[in-house]
CSV table of C-alpha atoms in Angstrom, one decimal:
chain,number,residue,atom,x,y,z
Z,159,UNK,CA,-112.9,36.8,-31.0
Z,160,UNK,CA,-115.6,36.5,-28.1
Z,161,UNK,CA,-115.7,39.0,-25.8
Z,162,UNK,CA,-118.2,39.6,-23.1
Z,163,UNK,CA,-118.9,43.0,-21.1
Z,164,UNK,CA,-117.9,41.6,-17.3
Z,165,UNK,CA,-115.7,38.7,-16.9
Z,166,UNK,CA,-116.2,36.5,-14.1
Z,167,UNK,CA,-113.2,37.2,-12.3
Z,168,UNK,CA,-114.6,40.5,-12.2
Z,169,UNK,CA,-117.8,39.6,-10.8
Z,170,UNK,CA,-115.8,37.6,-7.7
Z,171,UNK,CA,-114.0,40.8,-6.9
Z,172,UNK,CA,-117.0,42.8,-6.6
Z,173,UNK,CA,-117.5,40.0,-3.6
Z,174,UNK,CA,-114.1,39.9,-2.2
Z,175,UNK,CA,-114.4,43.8,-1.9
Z,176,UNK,CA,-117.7,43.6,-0.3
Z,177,UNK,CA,-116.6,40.3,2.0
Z,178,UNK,CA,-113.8,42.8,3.2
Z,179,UNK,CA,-115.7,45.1,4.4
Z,180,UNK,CA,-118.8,43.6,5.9
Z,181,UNK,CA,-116.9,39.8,7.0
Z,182,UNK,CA,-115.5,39.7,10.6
Z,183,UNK,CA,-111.5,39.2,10.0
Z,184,UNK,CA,-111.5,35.7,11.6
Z,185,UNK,CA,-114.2,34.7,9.0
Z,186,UNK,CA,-112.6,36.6,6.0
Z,187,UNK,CA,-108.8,34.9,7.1
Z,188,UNK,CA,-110.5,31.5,7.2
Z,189,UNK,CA,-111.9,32.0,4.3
Z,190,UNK,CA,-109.2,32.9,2.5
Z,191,UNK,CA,-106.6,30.2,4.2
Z,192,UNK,CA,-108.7,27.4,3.1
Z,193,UNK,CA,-108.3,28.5,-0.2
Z,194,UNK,CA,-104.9,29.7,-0.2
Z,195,UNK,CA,-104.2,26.3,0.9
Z,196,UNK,CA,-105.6,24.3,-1.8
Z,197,UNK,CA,-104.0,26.6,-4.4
Z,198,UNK,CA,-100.6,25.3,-3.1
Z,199,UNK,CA,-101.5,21.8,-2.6
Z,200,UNK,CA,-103.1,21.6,-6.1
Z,201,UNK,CA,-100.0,20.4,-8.2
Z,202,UNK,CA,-99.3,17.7,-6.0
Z,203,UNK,CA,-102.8,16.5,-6.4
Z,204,UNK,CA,-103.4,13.4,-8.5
Z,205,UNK,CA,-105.8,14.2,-11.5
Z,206,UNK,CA,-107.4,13.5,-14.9
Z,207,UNK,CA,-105.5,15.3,-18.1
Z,208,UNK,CA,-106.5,15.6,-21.4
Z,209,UNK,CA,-105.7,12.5,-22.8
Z,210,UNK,CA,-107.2,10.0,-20.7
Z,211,UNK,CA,-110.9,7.9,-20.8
Z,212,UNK,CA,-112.9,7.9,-18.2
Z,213,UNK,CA,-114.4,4.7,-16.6
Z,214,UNK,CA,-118.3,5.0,-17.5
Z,215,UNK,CA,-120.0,6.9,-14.6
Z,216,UNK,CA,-123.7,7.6,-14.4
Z,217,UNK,CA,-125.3,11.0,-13.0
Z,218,UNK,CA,-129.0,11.7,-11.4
Z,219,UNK,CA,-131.4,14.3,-12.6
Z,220,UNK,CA,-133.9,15.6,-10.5
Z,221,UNK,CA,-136.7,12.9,-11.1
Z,222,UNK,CA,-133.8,10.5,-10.4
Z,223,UNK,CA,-133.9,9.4,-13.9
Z,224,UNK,CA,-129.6,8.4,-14.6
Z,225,UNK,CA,-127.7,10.5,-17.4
Z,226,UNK,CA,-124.6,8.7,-18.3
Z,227,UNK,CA,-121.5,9.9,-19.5
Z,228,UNK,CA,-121.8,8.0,-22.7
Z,229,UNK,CA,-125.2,9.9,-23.3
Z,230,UNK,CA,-124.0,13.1,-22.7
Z,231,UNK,CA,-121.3,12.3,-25.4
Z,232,UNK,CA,-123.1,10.2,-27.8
Z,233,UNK,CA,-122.8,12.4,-30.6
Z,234,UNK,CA,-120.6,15.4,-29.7
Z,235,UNK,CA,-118.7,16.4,-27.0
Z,236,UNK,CA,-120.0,17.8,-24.1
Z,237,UNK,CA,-119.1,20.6,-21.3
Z,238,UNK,CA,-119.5,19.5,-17.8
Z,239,UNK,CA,-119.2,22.4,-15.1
Z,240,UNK,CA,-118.4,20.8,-11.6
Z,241,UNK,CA,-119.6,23.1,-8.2
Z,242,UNK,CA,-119.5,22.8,-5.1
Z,243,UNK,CA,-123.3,23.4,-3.6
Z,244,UNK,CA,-126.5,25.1,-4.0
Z,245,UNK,CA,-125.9,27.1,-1.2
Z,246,UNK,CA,-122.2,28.1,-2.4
Z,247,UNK,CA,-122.2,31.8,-2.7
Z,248,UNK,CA,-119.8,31.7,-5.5
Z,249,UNK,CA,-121.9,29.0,-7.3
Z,250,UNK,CA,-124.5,31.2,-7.5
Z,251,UNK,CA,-122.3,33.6,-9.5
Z,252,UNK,CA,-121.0,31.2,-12.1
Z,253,UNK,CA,-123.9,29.0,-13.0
Z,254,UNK,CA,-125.4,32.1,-14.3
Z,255,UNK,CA,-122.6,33.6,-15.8
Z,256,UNK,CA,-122.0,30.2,-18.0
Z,257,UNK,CA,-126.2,30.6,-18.5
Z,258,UNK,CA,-125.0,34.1,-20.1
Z,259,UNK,CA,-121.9,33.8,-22.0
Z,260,UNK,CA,-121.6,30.1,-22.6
Z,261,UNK,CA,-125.2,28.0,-23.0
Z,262,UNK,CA,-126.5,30.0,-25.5
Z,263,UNK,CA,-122.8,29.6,-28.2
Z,264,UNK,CA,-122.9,25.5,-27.2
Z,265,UNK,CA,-126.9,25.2,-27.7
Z,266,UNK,CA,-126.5,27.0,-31.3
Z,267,UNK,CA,-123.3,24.0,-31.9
Z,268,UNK,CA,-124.9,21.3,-30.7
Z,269,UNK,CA,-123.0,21.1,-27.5
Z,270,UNK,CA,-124.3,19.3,-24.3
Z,271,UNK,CA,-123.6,21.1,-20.9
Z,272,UNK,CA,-124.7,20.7,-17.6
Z,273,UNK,CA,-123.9,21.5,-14.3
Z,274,UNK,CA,-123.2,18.9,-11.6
Z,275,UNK,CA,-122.3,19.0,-7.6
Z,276,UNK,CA,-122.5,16.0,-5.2
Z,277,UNK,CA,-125.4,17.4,-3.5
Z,278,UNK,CA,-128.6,15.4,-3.0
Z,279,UNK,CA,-131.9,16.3,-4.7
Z,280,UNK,CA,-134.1,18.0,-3.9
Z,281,UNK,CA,-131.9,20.6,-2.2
Z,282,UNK,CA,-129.3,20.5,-5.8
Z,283,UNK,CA,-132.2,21.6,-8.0
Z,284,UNK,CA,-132.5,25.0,-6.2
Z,285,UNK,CA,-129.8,26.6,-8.0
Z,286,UNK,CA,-131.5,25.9,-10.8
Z,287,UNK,CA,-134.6,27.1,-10.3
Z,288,UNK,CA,-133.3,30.0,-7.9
Z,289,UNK,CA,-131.1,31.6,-11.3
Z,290,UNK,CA,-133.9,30.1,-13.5
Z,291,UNK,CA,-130.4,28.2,-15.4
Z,292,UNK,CA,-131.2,26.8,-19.1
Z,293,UNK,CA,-129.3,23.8,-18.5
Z,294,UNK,CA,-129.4,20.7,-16.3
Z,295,UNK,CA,-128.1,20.5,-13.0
Z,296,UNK,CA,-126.9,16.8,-12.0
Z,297,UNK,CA,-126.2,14.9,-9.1
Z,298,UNK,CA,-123.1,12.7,-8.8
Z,299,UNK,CA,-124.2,10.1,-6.5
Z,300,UNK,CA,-122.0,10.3,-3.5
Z,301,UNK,CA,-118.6,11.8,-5.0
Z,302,UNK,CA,-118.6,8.7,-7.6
Z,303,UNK,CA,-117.2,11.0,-10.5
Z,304,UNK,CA,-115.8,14.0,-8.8
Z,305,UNK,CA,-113.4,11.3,-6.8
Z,306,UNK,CA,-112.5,9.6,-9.7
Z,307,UNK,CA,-111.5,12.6,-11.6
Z,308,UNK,CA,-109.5,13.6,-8.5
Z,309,UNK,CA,-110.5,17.2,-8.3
Z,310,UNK,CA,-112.4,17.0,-4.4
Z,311,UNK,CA,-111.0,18.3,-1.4
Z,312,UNK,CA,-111.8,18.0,2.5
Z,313,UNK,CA,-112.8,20.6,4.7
Z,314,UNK,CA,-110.2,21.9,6.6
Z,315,UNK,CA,-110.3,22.1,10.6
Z,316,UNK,CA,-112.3,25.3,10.5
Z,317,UNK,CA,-114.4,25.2,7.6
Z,318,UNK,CA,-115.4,21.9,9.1
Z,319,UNK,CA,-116.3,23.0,12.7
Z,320,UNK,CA,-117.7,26.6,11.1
Z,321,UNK,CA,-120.7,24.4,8.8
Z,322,UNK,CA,-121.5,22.1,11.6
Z,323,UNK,CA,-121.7,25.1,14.2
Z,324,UNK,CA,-124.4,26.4,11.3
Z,325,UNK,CA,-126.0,22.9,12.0
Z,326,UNK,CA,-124.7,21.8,8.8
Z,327,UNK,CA,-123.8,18.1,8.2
Z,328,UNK,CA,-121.7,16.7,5.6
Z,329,UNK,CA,-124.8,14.0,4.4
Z,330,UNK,CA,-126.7,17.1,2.7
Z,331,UNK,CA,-123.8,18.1,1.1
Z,332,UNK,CA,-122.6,15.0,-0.5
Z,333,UNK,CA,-124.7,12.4,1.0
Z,334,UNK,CA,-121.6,10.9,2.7
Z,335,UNK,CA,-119.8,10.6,6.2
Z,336,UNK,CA,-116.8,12.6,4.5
Z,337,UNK,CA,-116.7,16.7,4.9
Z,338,UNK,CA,-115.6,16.9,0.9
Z,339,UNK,CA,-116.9,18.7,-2.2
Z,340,UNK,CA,-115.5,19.0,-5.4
Z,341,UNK,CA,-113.3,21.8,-6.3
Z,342,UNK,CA,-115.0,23.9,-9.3
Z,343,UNK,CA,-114.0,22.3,-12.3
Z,344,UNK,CA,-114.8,22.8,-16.5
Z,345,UNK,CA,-114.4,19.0,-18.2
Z,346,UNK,CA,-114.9,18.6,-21.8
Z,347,UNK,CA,-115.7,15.1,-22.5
Z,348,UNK,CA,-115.1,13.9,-26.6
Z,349,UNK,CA,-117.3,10.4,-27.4
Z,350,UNK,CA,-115.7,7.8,-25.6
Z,351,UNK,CA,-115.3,9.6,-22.8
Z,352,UNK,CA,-112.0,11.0,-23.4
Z,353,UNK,CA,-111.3,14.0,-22.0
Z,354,UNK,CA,-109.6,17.0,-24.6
Z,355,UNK,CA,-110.4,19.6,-21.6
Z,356,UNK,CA,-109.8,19.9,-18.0
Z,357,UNK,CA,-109.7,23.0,-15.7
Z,358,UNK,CA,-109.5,22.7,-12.0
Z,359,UNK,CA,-110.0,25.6,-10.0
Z,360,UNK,CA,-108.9,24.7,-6.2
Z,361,UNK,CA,-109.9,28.5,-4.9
Z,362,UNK,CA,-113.4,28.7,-5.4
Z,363,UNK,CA,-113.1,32.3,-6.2
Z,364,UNK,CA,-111.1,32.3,-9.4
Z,365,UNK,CA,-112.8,30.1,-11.8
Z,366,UNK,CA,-112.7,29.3,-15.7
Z,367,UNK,CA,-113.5,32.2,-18.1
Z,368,UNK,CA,-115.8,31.3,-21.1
Z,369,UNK,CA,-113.5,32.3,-23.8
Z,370,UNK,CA,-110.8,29.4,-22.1
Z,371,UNK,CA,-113.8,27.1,-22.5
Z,372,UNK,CA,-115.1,28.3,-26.4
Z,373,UNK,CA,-111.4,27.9,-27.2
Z,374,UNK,CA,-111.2,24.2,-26.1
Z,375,UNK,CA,-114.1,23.5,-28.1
Z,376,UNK,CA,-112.7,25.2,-31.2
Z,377,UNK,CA,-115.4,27.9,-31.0
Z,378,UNK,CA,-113.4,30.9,-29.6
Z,379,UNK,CA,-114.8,32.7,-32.9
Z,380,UNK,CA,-118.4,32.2,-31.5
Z,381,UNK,CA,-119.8,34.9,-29.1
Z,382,UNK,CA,-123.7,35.1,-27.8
Z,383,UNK,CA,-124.6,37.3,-30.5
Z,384,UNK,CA,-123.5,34.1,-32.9
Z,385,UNK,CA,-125.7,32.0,-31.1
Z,386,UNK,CA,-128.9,34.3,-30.4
């Protein structure tokens, strides 16, 4: 059985703690209501399930070269983490979590996986760089995926008027009009694009564990060791 030394939930509640006491209360409580709220919206949301093929979609690497979902699968299935930003605190925890306890057990079996957000190069490609991640980090061209798959969400009032106080604008998040990102998301694709996995995470702060993903992929067996 795979078993890793800090679990990611674990690593988010080292943040929470600290958010509570360093965060003013109205930032903390917006925060947290924002994701509170998409926790109870989420099963009235409309989304892929195992079981279903996915309409061919095409992704952007950082030379803007296009990955498609056909190549990612051509001869295996393949792990596709969905994030919010490059700026995303919580991101910046995950990506190199799955760089720890997941990339090395699906490089050893042959596995595809990469990361993708909406976000525009160049600014995507520093998450990469910044947690020096051994996998690629993809853009989906303005939601194009993510929406299909059903799993983004808007900003709500004050998480809206919060990033554009910050000077932020929705185009360098998404490179839309629309004040949306994808909720986190773990997607196992089979050839043919048909999905055998799919884990939504609507509160950014509770995300999948690696054993939930190794188990999908019938490698729960398989730890780092394994693969090193």
């Amino acid at each position: 059985m795979s078993t890793f030394s800090s679990s990611l939930q674990s690593r988010y509640e080292t943040v929470e703690a600290e958010r509570r006491r360093t965060w003013s209360p109205e930032a903390l409580a917006g925060n947290i209501a924002q994701r509170e709220a998409l926790v109870r919206a989420q099963p009235e949301t409309t989304h892929v399930k195992a079981g279903d093929v996915l309409s061919p979609h095409v992704l952007l690497n950082a030379d803007g070269a296009t990955i498609s979902l056909d190549d990612l699968t051509s001869s295996s299935p393949a792990v596709l983490v969905f994030f919010r930003f490059a700026g995303c605190p919580a991101c910046n925890i995950a990506l190199p979590y799955y760089a720890e306890t997941l990339a090395p057990v699906l490089k050893a079996a042959g596995i595809p996986f990469v990361a993708v957000s909406s976000q525009p190069f160049p600014e995507l490609d520093s998450i990469r760089t910044r947690n020096d991640l051994p996998f690629p980090v993809l853009n989906d061209p303005e939601l194009t995926l993510s929406r299909d798959l059903g799993i983004t969400y808007l900003f709500d009032d004050t998480a809206r008027e919060t990033a554009i106080s910050k000077g932020g604008r929705s185009e360098a998040l998404n490179g839309t009009s629309s004040w949306e990102l994808p909720k986190p998301t773990v997607l196992v694709l089979s050839p043919g694009r048909a999905v055998s996995f799919i884990d939504i995470s609507p509160d950014w702060m509770r995300r999948t564990e690696t054993p939930a993903i190794l188990k999908a992929l019938g490698l729960e067996n398989r730890n780092v060791s394994h693969a090193a």
